[in-house]
Tab-separated table of C-alpha atoms and ligand atoms in Angstrom:
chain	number	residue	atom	x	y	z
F	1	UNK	CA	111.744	4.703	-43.133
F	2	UNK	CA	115.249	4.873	-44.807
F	3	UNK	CA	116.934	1.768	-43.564
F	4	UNK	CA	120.679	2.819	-43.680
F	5	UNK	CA	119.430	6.081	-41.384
F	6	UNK	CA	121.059	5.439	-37.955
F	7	UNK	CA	118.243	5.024	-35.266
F	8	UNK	CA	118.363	6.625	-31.906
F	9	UNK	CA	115.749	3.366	-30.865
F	10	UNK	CA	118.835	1.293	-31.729
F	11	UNK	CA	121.659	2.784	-30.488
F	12	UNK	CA	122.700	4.720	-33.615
F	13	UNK	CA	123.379	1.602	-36.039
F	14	UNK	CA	120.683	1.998	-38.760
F	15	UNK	CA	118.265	-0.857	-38.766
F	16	UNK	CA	119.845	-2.123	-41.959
F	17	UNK	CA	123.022	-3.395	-39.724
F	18	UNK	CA	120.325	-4.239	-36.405
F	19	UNK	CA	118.788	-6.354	-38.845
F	20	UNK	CA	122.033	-8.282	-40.465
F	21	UNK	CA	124.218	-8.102	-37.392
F	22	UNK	CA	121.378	-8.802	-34.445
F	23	UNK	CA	117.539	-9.603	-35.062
F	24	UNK	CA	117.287	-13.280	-34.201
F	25	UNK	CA	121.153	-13.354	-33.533
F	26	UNK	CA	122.378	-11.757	-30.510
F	27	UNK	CA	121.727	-9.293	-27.684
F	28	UNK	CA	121.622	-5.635	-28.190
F	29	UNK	CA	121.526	-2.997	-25.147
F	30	UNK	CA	120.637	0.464	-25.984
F	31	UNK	CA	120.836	2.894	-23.678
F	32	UNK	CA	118.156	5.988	-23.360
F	33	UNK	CA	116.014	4.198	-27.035
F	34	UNK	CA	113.774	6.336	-26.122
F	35	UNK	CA	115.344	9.262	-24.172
F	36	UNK	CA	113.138	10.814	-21.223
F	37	UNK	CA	110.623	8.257	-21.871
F	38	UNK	CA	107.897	8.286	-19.342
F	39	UNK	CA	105.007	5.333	-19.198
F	40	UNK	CA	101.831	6.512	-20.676
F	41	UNK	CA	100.311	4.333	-18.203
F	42	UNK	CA	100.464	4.134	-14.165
F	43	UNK	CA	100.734	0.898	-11.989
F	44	UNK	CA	97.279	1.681	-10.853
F	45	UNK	CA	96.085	1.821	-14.123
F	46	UNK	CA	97.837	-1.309	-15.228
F	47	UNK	CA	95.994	-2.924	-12.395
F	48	UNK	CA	93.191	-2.015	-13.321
F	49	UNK	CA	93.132	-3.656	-16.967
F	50	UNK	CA	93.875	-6.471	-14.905
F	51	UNK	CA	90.719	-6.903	-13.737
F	52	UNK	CA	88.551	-6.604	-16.870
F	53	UNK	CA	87.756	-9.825	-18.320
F	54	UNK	CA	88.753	-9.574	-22.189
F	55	UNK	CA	92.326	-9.154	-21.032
F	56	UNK	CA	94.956	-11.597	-20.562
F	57	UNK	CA	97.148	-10.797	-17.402
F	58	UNK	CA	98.925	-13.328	-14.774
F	59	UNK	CA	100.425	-12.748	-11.285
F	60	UNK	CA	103.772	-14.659	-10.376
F	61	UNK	CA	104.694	-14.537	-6.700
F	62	UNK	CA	108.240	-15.909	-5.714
F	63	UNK	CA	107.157	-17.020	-2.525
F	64	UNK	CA	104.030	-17.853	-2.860
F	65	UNK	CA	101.868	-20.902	-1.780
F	66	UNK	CA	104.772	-22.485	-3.526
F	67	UNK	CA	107.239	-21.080	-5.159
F	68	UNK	CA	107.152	-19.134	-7.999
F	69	UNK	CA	103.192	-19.383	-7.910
F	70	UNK	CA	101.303	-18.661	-10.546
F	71	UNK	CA	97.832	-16.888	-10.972
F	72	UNK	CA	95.834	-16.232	-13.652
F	73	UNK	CA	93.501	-12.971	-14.465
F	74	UNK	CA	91.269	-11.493	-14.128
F	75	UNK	CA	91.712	-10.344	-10.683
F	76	UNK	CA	89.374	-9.132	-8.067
F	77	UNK	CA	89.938	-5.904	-6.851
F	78	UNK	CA	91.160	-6.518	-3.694
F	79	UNK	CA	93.768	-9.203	-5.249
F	80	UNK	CA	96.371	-6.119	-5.045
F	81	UNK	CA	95.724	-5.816	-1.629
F	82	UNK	CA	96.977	-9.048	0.117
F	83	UNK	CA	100.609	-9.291	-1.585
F	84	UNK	CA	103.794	-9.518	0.014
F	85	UNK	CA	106.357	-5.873	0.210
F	86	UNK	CA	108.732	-7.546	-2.858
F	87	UNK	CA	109.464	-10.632	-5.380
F	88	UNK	CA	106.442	-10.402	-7.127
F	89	UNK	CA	105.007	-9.481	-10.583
F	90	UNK	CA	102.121	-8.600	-12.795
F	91	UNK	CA	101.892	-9.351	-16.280
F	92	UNK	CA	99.634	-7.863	-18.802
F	93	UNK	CA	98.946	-8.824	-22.319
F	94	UNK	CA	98.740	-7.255	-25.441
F	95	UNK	CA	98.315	-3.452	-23.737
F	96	UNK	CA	98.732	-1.780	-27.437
F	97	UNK	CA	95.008	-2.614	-27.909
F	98	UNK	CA	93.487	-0.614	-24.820
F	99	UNK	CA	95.801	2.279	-24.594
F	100	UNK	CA	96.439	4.172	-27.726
F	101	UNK	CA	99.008	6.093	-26.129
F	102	UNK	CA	101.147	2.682	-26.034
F	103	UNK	CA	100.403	1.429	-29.433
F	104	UNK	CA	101.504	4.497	-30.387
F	105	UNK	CA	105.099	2.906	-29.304
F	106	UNK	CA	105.021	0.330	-32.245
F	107	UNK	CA	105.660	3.023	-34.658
F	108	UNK	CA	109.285	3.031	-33.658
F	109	UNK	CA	109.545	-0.463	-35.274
F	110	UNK	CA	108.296	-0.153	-38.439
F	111	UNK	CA	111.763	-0.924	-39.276
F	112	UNK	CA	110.262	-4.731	-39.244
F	113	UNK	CA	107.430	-6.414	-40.729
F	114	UNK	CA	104.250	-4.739	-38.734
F	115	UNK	CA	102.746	-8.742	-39.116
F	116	UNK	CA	105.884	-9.898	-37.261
F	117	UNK	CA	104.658	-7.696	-34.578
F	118	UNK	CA	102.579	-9.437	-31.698
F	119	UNK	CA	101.798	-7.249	-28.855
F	120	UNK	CA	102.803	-4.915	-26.220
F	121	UNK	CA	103.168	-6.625	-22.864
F	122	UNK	CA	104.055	-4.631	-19.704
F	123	UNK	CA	104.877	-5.551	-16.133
F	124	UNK	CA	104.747	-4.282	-12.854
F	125	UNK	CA	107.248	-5.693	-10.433
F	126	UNK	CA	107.756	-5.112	-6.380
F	127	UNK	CA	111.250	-4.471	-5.971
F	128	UNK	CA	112.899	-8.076	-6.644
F	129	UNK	CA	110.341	-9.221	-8.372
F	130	UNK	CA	111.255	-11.273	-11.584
F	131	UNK	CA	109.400	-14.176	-13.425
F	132	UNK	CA	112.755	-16.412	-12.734
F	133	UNK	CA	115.342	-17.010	-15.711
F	134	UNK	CA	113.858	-18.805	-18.759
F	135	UNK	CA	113.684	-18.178	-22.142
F	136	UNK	CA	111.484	-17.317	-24.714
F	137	UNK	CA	111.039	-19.096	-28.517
F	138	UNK	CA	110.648	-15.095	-30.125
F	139	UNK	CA	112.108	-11.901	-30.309
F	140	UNK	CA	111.456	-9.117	-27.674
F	141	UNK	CA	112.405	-5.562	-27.287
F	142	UNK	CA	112.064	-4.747	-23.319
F	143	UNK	CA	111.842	-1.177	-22.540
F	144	UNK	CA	112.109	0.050	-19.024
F	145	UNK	CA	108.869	2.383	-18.474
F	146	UNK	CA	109.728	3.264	-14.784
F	147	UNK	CA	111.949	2.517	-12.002
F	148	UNK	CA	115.286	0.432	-13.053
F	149	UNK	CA	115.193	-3.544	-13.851
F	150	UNK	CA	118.018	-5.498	-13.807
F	151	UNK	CA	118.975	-7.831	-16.839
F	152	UNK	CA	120.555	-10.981	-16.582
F	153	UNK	CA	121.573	-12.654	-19.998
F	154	UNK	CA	122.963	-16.230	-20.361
F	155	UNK	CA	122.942	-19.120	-22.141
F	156	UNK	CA	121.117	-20.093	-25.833
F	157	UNK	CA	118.316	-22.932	-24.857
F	158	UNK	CA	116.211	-25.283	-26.960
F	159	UNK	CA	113.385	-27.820	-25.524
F	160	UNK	CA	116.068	-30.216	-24.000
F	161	UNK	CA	117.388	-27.052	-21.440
F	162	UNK	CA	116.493	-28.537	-17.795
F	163	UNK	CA	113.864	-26.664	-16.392
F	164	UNK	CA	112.257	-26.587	-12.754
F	165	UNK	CA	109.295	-28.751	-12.071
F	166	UNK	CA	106.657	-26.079	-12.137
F	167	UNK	CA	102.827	-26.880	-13.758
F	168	UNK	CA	102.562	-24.007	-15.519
F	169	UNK	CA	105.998	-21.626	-15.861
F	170	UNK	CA	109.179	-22.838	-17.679
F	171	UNK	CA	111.734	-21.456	-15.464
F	172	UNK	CA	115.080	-23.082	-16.605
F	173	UNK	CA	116.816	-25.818	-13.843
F	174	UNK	CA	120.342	-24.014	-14.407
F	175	UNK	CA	121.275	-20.268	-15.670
F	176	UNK	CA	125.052	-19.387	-17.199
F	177	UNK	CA	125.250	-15.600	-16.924
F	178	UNK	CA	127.138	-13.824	-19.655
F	179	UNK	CA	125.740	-10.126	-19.209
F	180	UNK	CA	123.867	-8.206	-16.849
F	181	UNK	CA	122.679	-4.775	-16.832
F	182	UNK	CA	120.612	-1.961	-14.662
F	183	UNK	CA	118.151	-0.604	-17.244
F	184	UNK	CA	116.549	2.926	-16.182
F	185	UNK	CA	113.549	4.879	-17.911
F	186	UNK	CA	113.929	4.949	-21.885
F	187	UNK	CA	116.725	2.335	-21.737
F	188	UNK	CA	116.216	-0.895	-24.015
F	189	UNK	CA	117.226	-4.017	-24.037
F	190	UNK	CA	116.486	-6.775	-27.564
F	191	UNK	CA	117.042	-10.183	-26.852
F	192	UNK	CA	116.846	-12.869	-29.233
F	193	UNK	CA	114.898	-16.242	-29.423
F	194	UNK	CA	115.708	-18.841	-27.148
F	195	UNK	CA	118.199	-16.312	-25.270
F	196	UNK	CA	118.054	-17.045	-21.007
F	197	UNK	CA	117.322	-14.024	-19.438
F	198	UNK	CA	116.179	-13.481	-16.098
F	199	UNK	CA	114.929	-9.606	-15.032
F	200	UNK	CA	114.917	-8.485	-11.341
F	201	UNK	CA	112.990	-5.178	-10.096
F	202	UNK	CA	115.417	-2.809	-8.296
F	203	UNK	CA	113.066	-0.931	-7.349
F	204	UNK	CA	109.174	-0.839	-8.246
F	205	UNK	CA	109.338	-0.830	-12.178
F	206	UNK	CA	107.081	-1.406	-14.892
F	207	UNK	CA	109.146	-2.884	-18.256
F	208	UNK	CA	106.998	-2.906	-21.700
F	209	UNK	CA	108.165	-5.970	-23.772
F	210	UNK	CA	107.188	-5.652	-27.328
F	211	UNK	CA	106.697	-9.458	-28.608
F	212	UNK	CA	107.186	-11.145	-32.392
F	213	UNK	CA	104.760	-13.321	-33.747
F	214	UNK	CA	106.758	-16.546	-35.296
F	215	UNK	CA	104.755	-19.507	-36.246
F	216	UNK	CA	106.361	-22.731	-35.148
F	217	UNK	CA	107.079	-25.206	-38.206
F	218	UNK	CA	104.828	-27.732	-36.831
F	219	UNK	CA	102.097	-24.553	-36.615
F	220	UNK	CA	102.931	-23.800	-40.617
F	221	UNK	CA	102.128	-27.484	-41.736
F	222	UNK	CA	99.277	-27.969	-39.698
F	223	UNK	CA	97.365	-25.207	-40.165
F	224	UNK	CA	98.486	-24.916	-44.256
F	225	UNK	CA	97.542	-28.440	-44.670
F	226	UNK	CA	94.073	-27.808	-43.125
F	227	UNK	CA	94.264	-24.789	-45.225
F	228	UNK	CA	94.910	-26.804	-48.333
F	229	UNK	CA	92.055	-29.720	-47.648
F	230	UNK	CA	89.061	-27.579	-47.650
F	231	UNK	CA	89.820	-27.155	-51.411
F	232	UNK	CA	90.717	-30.861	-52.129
F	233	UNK	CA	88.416	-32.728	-53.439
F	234	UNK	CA	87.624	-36.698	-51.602
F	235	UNK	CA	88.193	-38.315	-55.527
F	236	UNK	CA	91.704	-37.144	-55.581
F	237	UNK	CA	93.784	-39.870	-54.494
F	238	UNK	CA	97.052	-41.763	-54.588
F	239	UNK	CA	97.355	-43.188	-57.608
F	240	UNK	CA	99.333	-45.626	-59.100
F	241	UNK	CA	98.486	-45.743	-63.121
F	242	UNK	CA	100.747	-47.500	-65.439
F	243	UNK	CA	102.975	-49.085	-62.751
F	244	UNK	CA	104.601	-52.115	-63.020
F	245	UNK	CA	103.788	-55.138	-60.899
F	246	UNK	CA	105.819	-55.359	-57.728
F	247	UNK	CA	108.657	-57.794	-57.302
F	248	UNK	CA	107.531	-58.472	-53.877
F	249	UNK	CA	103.479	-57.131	-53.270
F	250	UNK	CA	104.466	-57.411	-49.712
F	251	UNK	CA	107.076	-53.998	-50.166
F	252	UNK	CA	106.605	-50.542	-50.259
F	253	UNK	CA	108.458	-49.479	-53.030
F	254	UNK	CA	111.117	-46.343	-53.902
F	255	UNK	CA	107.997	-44.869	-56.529
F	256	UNK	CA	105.122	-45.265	-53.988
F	257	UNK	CA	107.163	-42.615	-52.235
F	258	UNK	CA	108.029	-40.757	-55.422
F	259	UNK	CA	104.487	-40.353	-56.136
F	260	UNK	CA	103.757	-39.504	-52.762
F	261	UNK	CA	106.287	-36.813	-52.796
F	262	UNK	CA	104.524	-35.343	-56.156
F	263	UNK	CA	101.514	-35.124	-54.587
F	264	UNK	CA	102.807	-33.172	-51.581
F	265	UNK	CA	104.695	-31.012	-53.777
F	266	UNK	CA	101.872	-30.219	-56.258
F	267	UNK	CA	99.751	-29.134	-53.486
F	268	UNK	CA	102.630	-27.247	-51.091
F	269	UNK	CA	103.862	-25.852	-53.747
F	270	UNK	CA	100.949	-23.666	-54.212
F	271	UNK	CA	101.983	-20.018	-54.213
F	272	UNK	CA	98.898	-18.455	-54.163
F	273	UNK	CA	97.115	-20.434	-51.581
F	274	UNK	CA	100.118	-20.514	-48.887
F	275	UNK	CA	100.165	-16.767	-49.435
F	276	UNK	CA	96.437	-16.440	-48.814
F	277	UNK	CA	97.035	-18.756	-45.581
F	278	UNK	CA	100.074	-17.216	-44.657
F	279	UNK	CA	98.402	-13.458	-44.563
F	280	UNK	CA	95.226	-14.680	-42.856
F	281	UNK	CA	97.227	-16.850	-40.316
F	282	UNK	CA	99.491	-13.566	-39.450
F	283	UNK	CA	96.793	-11.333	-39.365
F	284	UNK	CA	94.633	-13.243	-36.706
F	285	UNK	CA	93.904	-10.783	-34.005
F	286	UNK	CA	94.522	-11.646	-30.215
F	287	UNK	CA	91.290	-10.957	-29.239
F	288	UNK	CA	88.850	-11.603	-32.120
F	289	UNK	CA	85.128	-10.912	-30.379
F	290	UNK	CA	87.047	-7.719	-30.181
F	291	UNK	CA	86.619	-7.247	-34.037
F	292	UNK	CA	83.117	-7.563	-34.430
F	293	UNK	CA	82.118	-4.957	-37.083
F	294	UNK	CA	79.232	-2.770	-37.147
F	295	UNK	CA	76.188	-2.814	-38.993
F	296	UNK	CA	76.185	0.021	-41.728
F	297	UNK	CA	74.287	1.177	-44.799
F	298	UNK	CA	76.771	2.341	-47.555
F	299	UNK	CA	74.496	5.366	-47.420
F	300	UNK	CA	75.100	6.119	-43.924
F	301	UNK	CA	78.725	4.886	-44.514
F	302	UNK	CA	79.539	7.739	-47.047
F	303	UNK	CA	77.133	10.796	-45.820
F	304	UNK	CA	79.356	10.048	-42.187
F	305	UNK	CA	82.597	10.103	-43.895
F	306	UNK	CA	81.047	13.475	-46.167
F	307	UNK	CA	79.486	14.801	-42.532
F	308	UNK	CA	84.171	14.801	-41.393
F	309	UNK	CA	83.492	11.440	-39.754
F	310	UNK	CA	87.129	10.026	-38.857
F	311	UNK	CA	87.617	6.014	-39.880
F	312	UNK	CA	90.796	4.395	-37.532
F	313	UNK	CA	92.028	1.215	-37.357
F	314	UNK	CA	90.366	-0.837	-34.345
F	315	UNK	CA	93.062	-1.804	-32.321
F	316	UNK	CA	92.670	-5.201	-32.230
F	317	UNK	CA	92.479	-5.465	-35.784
F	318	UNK	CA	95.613	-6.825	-37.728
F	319	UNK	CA	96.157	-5.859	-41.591
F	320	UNK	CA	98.602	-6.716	-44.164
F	321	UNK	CA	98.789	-6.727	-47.997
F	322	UNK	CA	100.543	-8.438	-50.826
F	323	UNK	CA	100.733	-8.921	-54.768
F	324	UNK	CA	99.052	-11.374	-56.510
F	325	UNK	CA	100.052	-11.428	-59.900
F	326	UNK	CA	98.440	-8.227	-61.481
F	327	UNK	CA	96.265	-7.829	-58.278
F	328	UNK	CA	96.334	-7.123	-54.759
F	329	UNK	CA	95.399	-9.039	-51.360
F	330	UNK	CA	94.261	-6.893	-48.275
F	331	UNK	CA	94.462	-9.464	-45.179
F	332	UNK	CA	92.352	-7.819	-42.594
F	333	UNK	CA	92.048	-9.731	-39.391
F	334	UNK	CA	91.653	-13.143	-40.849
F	335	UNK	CA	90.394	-12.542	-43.790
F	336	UNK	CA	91.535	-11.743	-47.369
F	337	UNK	CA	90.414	-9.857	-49.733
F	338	UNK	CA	91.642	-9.803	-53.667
F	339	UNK	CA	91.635	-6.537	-55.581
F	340	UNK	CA	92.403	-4.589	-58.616
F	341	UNK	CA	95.896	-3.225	-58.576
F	342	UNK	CA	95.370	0.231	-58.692
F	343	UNK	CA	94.457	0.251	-54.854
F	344	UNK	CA	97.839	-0.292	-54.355
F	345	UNK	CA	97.959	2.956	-52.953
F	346	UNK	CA	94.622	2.667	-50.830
F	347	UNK	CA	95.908	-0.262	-49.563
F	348	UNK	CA	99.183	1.136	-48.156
F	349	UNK	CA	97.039	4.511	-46.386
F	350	UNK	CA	94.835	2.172	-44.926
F	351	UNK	CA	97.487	0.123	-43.262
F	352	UNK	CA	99.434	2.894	-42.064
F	353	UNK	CA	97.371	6.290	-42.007
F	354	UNK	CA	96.554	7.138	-37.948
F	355	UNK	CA	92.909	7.776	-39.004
F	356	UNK	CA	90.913	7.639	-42.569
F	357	UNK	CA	88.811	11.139	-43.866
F	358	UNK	CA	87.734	12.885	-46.439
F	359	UNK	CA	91.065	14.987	-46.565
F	360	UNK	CA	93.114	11.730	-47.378
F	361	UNK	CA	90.224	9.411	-48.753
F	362	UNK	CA	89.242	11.996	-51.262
F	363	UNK	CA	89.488	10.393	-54.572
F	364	UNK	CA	89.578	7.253	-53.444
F	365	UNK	CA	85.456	7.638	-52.326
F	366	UNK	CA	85.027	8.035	-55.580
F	367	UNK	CA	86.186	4.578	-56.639
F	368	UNK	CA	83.623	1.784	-56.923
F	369	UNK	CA	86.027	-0.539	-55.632
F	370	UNK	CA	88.182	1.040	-52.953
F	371	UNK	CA	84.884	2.801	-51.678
F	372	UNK	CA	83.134	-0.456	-51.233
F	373	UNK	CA	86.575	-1.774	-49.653
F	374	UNK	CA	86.110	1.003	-47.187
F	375	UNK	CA	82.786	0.035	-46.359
F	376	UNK	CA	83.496	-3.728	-46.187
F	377	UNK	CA	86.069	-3.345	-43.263
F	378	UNK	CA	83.736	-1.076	-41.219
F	379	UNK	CA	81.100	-3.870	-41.294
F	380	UNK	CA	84.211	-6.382	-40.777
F	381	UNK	CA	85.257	-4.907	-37.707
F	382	UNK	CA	88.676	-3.921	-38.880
F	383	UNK	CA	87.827	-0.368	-38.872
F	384	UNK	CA	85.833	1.833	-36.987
F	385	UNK	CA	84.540	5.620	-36.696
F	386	UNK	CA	86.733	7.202	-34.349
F	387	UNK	CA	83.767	8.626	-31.864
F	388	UNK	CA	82.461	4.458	-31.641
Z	401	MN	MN1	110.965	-13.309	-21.357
């Protein structure tokens, strides 16, 4: 991906000025992203992830038993059945892990970090049906899949925005419409954090949002510090050699802080630890019993791979890498992994290659280390033989 190219995804500007001028800035509408773009996936269908119990999915009804009522899957079957004609929606999580054919959508942003990338959500809405204007704290493309949506943009928000009393949705108290727009099939629509929007059905439609993963900075400390303690031993301690005696003992002086602050820089300071956090944190999948690995022999491993065996990514694994010095980290789902650097290019095919064989493995089977790498992520879960 050649960043100055201009992108017919965004309108023409190359991703270069998306990313300078827009990403985390300001709205963008693009119209036909995707031109003739048809939903891999029916209503029916999305229904009917709906009702299996490893995915997330929620119903909200306008005028419901109260308003704007909220229900959580997995449905029953019939739960389709008893709806009103209009003003209601379904929501369903992270579809890029069930349905190749929408993953297959994410490789029109690898123009951003693929660890920034959280997960395909898609809708189904009754004509008028909306989730009511609020605001969200990351990023989101929303592409219209079928039938037309329209957009409503307004104000920028943070926590002190009024919202609705309402147990479980943040629907904002008061909207200040700047924008609106009637998105059809293939148009697209980025919003930035904290943005209000507020999107109304025309007609039935189904709208795929693809979502940002953005740790919160109370998220970064608390899980890096927890990070940090497994490795910190109870003997260190604040200490306080070679200080003189206090004027008052009753004060807490200027260099108990000074020391304090040493401390917390010594250890947050650490490079190579908040990189290891950092890449297993982002790597987390959704839906981790869904990476469970298989049991394999390294025999059985290689003679399936020799026997034209195809390796893919599972598609609720998440995988990143990173330098290390001379070396290399591989974060696969959670976990990390340091290696030589001349995997760097190993590394790269398996993050990105559609599926893993002979054809492209080649000489790499024939490398102690990136062979047993190989192996290592099949029994990890992160990858899988494609007939599994
Ligand atoms: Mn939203």
């Amino acid at each position: 991906m050649t960043p100055d190219l201009p992108l017919q995804l965004l309108g023409g500007i190359s991703a270069r000025e998306f990313l300078r001028d827009y990403w985390q800035r300001k709205p963008l509408l693009i119209r036909q992203a995707l031109p003739g773009f048809e939903s891999p996936i029916s209503p029916d269908e999305l229904a009917g992830l709906s009702l299996e119990e490893t995915v997330e999915s929620r119903l909200v009804i306008e005028h419901g038993a109260q308003p704007w009522e909220l229900r959580r899957g997995p449905f029953a079957e019939d739960a389709f059945q008893h709806l009103p004609e209009r003003d209601w929606t379904l929501l369903v999580q992270a579809v890029d892990q069930f349905v190749p054919e929408v993953a297959e959508l994410l490789q029109h942003f690898r123009f951003l970090p693929s660890w920034r990338i959280d997960d395909v959500m898609i809708s189904f809405a009754a004509p008028g049906g909306g989730v009511g204007p609020h605001y969200d704290n990351y990023d989101v493309f929303l592409l219209q899949g079928h039938g037309r949506r329209r957009w409503k943009i307004g104000q920028m928000c943070d926590n002190d925005s009024p919202l609705l009393p309402h147990g479980d949705l943040r629907i904002l108290a008061g909207f200040e419409q700047t924008d609106e727009w009637v998105l059809e099939p293939g148009d697209m629509l980025y919003l930035p954090p904290r943005l209000a929007h507020f999107g109304i059905a025309e007609d039935d439609c189904m709208t795929y949002s693809v979502g940002f993963r953005a740790p919160s900075a109370a998220e970064v400390l608390t899980h890096f510090t927890d990070f940090l303690a497994q490795f910190l031993p109870d003997e260190e301690r604040y200490g306080d050699a070679g200080s003189p005696p206090p004027e008052d003992p009753h004060q807490i002086q200027r260099d108990a802080l000074d020391r304090l602050k040493a401390l917390l820089a010594e250890h947050m300071g650490d490079e190579r630890l908040l990189l290891t956090w950092f890449g297993q944190f982002m790597t987390e999948p959704r839906y981790p019993e869904l990476v469970s690995g298989s049991e394999v022999e390294e025999e059985e491993f290689l003679t399936a791979l020799d026997q034209g065996a195809v390796l893919i990514r599972n598609p609720s694994a998440r995988l990143a890498w990173s330098e290390v010095d001379e070396n290399l980290v591989l974060f696969a789902s959670g976990q990390s992994r340091l290696l030589s650097g001349h995997l760097r290019e190993l590394l790269k095919l398996i993050c990105a290659a559609e599926a893993l064989h002979l054809d492209n493995l080649g000489p790499w089977l024939a490398d102690d280390e990136g062979r047993k790498l190989l192996w290592e992520l099949v029994k990890q879960g992160s990858l899988e033989f494609a007939d599994e």
